[in-house]
Amino acid sequence: MMILVTNDDGILADGLWVLAKELKNIAQVVVVAPDREQSAIGTAVTLRQPLRAHRIRPVVPEVDTYSIEGTPSDCVILALNKLVKNKIDMVISGINQGANLGDDVLISGTVGAALQGYLRGLPALAISIEAVDSHHLDTAARLAALLVKWLGSSAVPNNVFLNVNLPNLPLADIRGIKITRLASGFHTDTVEEGNDRKRQYYWLVRRKTDKVADNQTDVWAVEQGNISITPLHANLLNRLAPAIPGNLCSELLQGLREYHSLDNG
Ligand code: MN
């Protein structure tokens, strides 16, 4: 079994290496990670400039390690298509320092990297812990190693990948593990402004809203002191959306044709 480990906190992040070290006990591990922090880069891929890969001395001995001047998604694509000669069986992204819950999965580089593995037909998981300086990375790493056994098996449907979030608690204080769905509406983007050498700047700042999390959502589970495991898939179709009136399409087409006749009139 060969596991590709990557992240969005960058090649120097503790979470990456605690994870790689734990997984090395049960599988062959290769680390291909961004050379710097790429949090909130989502699924971005680099198409307009060349990518450089540096094979570097591993932090964990005997783990083939590449530092990439690119995004987490670039790392997965490069690893699968070029850098790693052996067949990769699974992609694990993390351990991210900071939760990736609810709508945030759409901008998370940690989840974005797992998505790239999933889109290429591999079992994949993203794992995050709810603090930027957690002392409980070992719990998350152990959980990832346990999940490896399940991820490639029939217990987990092969049309999903997993988004795992841990509360920032010692193992003894964790209440349980919940299979959850994504919450929504838990962040709002605000803009702060100031001056830097007389030039105006803007900072985008994400703030938590005071919305109460619905039962069975990932936000709810972690707030209650549980580990959250959310199965995700890449189908953005919202089957629960109210039906869009059937005459919308004919009205749009009519509108387009009116423009066209004005242009040609
Ligand atoms: Mn991150």
XYZ file of C-alpha atoms and ligand atoms in Angstrom:
266
model
C 0.000 0.000 0.000
C 1.379 3.385 -1.047
C -0.125 6.529 0.493
C 0.416 10.033 -0.863
C 0.466 12.556 1.971
C 0.003 16.239 1.254
C -1.414 19.346 2.921
C -2.086 23.044 2.499
C -0.126 24.286 5.521
C 3.123 23.660 3.676
C 6.029 21.235 3.779
C 7.293 22.515 7.153
C 3.989 22.099 9.010
C 3.989 19.819 12.056
C 0.654 18.272 11.097
C 2.067 16.922 7.832
C 4.933 15.126 9.540
C 3.012 13.761 12.519
C 0.671 12.254 9.925
C 3.430 10.897 7.690
C 5.215 9.325 10.650
C 2.081 7.541 11.865
C 1.079 6.309 8.404
C 4.576 4.963 7.822
C 3.831 2.323 10.467
C 1.154 0.779 8.253
C 2.086 1.674 4.669
C 4.667 3.097 2.324
C 4.423 6.893 2.410
C 5.463 9.578 -0.041
C 5.139 13.254 0.883
C 4.494 15.789 -1.884
C 3.509 19.135 -0.381
C 3.528 22.855 -1.164
C 6.747 24.713 -0.304
C 4.721 27.292 1.655
C 1.347 27.729 3.273
C -1.527 27.534 0.779
C -4.515 27.600 3.123
C -7.826 28.672 1.530
C -6.491 28.056 -1.987
C -9.271 25.500 -2.573
C -8.879 23.311 -5.627
C -6.713 25.803 -7.559
C -4.360 24.349 -10.153
C -1.440 26.219 -11.719
C -1.806 26.416 -15.494
C -0.082 29.675 -16.418
C 3.402 29.133 -15.077
C 5.783 26.187 -14.799
C 5.898 24.113 -11.637
C 9.162 23.336 -9.895
C 9.592 20.276 -7.687
C 12.452 19.870 -5.225
C 13.312 16.489 -3.803
C 14.351 17.276 -0.254
C 15.688 15.555 2.826
C 12.700 14.030 4.632
C 11.767 15.034 8.170
C 10.742 11.396 8.751
C 13.507 9.022 7.595
C 12.883 6.907 4.490
C 9.879 8.934 3.340
C 10.408 10.160 -0.212
C 9.723 13.897 0.006
C 9.078 16.586 -2.589
C 8.554 20.282 -1.994
C 6.480 21.886 -4.757
C 6.284 25.514 -5.808
C 2.550 25.152 -6.268
C -0.840 24.453 -4.749
C -2.026 21.334 -2.894
C -3.884 20.245 -6.030
C -0.719 20.722 -8.101
C 1.073 18.446 -5.628
C -1.441 15.617 -6.063
C -1.472 15.912 -9.858
C 2.338 16.010 -10.069
C 2.712 13.088 -7.672
C 0.217 10.896 -9.513
C 1.314 11.775 -13.042
C 5.050 12.195 -12.760
C 6.999 12.192 -9.531
C 6.022 8.889 -7.929
C 6.893 5.841 -9.994
C 5.033 3.339 -7.796
C 1.256 3.147 -7.962
C -0.393 5.379 -5.365
C -3.313 3.704 -3.589
C -4.677 6.536 -1.455
C -4.419 10.302 -0.900
C -4.455 11.752 2.617
C -4.366 15.511 3.129
C -3.544 17.138 6.458
C -3.344 17.279 9.339
C -4.624 20.815 8.860
C -4.269 23.098 11.851
C -7.694 24.721 11.852
C -11.090 23.149 11.202
C -12.497 22.706 7.698
C -16.220 22.570 8.332
C -19.409 23.421 6.467
C -19.164 25.708 3.431
C -15.446 26.098 4.112
C -14.774 22.801 2.345
C -15.270 24.747 -0.886
C -12.251 26.987 -0.220
C -10.095 24.585 1.795
C -6.795 23.611 0.218
C -6.715 20.581 2.518
C -10.037 19.338 1.130
C -9.039 20.493 -2.378
C -6.047 18.144 -2.364
C -8.169 15.183 -1.238
C -10.674 16.079 -3.960
C -7.954 15.766 -6.615
C -7.242 12.221 -5.456
C -10.951 11.391 -5.376
C -11.509 12.790 -8.880
C -8.819 10.397 -10.094
C -10.593 7.422 -8.594
C -8.519 7.016 -5.429
C -9.734 6.644 -1.866
C -9.056 10.018 -0.265
C -9.481 11.842 2.987
C -8.860 15.289 4.402
C -8.162 15.609 8.113
C -8.139 18.764 10.215
C -8.042 19.713 13.864
C -9.892 22.648 15.332
C -6.930 24.806 16.427
C -4.013 26.533 14.770
C -1.568 25.310 17.424
C -3.035 22.011 18.569
C -1.163 19.706 20.928
C -3.334 16.774 19.895
C -2.020 16.064 16.409
C -1.117 12.519 17.450
C -4.803 11.665 18.006
C -5.641 12.893 14.510
C -2.742 10.947 12.993
C -3.817 7.746 14.741
C -7.382 8.229 13.516
C -6.128 8.688 9.937
C -4.173 5.430 10.217
C -7.294 3.618 11.480
C -9.383 5.082 8.667
C -6.963 3.790 6.021
C -8.231 0.274 6.694
C -11.849 1.334 6.115
C -11.342 3.774 3.294
C -10.323 1.240 0.685
C -12.923 -1.305 1.842
C -16.574 -1.869 1.021
C -17.544 -0.227 4.329
C -17.060 3.198 2.743
C -18.885 3.736 -0.569
C -16.365 4.396 -3.340
C -18.303 7.398 -4.625
C -17.345 9.545 -1.634
C -14.253 10.901 0.021
C -14.023 11.771 3.688
C -13.640 15.089 5.454
C -12.555 14.493 9.043
C -12.434 17.166 11.755
C -11.320 16.749 15.362
C -12.090 19.023 18.279
C -8.960 20.402 19.934
C -9.239 18.114 22.943
C -7.199 15.387 24.583
C -8.462 11.951 23.559
C -9.969 11.340 27.018
C -12.230 14.390 26.583
C -13.502 13.524 23.097
C -17.148 12.483 23.441
C -17.547 10.339 20.348
C -17.341 10.060 16.598
C -20.244 11.199 14.415
C -20.964 10.665 10.731
C -22.211 14.076 9.670
C -23.341 16.281 6.817
C -22.009 19.722 6.006
C -23.424 22.688 7.883
C -23.967 25.909 5.966
C -23.907 29.605 6.725
C -21.387 29.542 9.544
C -19.015 32.101 8.183
C -19.360 35.556 6.847
C -16.645 37.418 4.991
C -15.913 40.908 6.236
C -13.447 43.508 4.985
C -11.130 45.450 7.246
C -9.201 48.379 5.866
C -6.228 50.413 6.911
C -3.187 52.275 5.628
C 0.281 50.978 4.935
C 2.831 53.670 3.985
C -0.110 55.893 3.017
C -1.520 53.288 0.713
C -4.901 51.834 1.463
C -5.180 48.099 1.975
C -8.004 45.666 2.588
C -7.944 42.491 4.655
C -10.602 39.877 4.055
C -11.577 38.450 7.436
C -13.762 35.385 7.966
C -15.953 35.567 11.027
C -18.170 32.973 12.592
C -21.846 33.820 12.543
C -23.920 33.127 15.663
C -26.132 30.646 13.826
C -26.984 27.557 15.861
C -25.760 24.393 14.169
C -28.338 21.809 13.126
C -28.070 18.341 14.653
C -26.015 15.871 12.676
C -23.967 18.571 10.948
C -20.189 18.704 11.126
C -20.185 22.048 12.980
C -22.604 20.667 15.572
C -20.559 17.513 16.107
C -17.275 19.320 16.713
C -18.931 21.984 18.907
C -20.231 19.134 21.083
C -16.739 17.697 21.456
C -17.099 14.944 18.871
C -14.935 13.939 15.957
C -16.822 14.597 12.724
C -16.540 12.381 9.650
C -18.367 13.829 6.647
C -18.651 11.823 3.438
C -18.311 14.236 0.511
C -18.831 13.841 -3.200
C -18.150 16.165 -6.084
C -21.716 16.365 -7.353
C -22.766 19.971 -6.770
C -26.289 19.291 -8.017
C -28.760 20.294 -5.328
C -31.556 17.770 -5.550
C -33.491 19.595 -2.851
C -33.568 22.928 -4.686
C -37.053 24.144 -5.605
C -37.865 23.412 -9.228
C -36.970 26.256 -11.586
C -40.003 27.165 -13.720
C -39.931 25.429 -17.094
C -40.688 28.630 -18.996
C -37.422 30.207 -17.770
C -35.455 28.641 -20.619
C -37.813 29.790 -23.349
C -37.843 33.308 -21.877
C -34.033 33.390 -21.778
C -33.859 32.211 -25.367
C -36.401 34.832 -26.387
C -34.303 37.478 -24.594
C -31.143 36.394 -26.413
C -32.888 36.544 -29.756
C -34.151 40.047 -29.015
C -30.561 41.199 -28.324
C -29.478 39.560 -31.535
C -32.129 41.332 -33.587
C -31.162 44.685 -31.924
C -27.472 44.054 -32.832
C -28.418 43.335 -36.387
C -31.051 46.033 -36.565
Mn -4.302 25.066 6.211
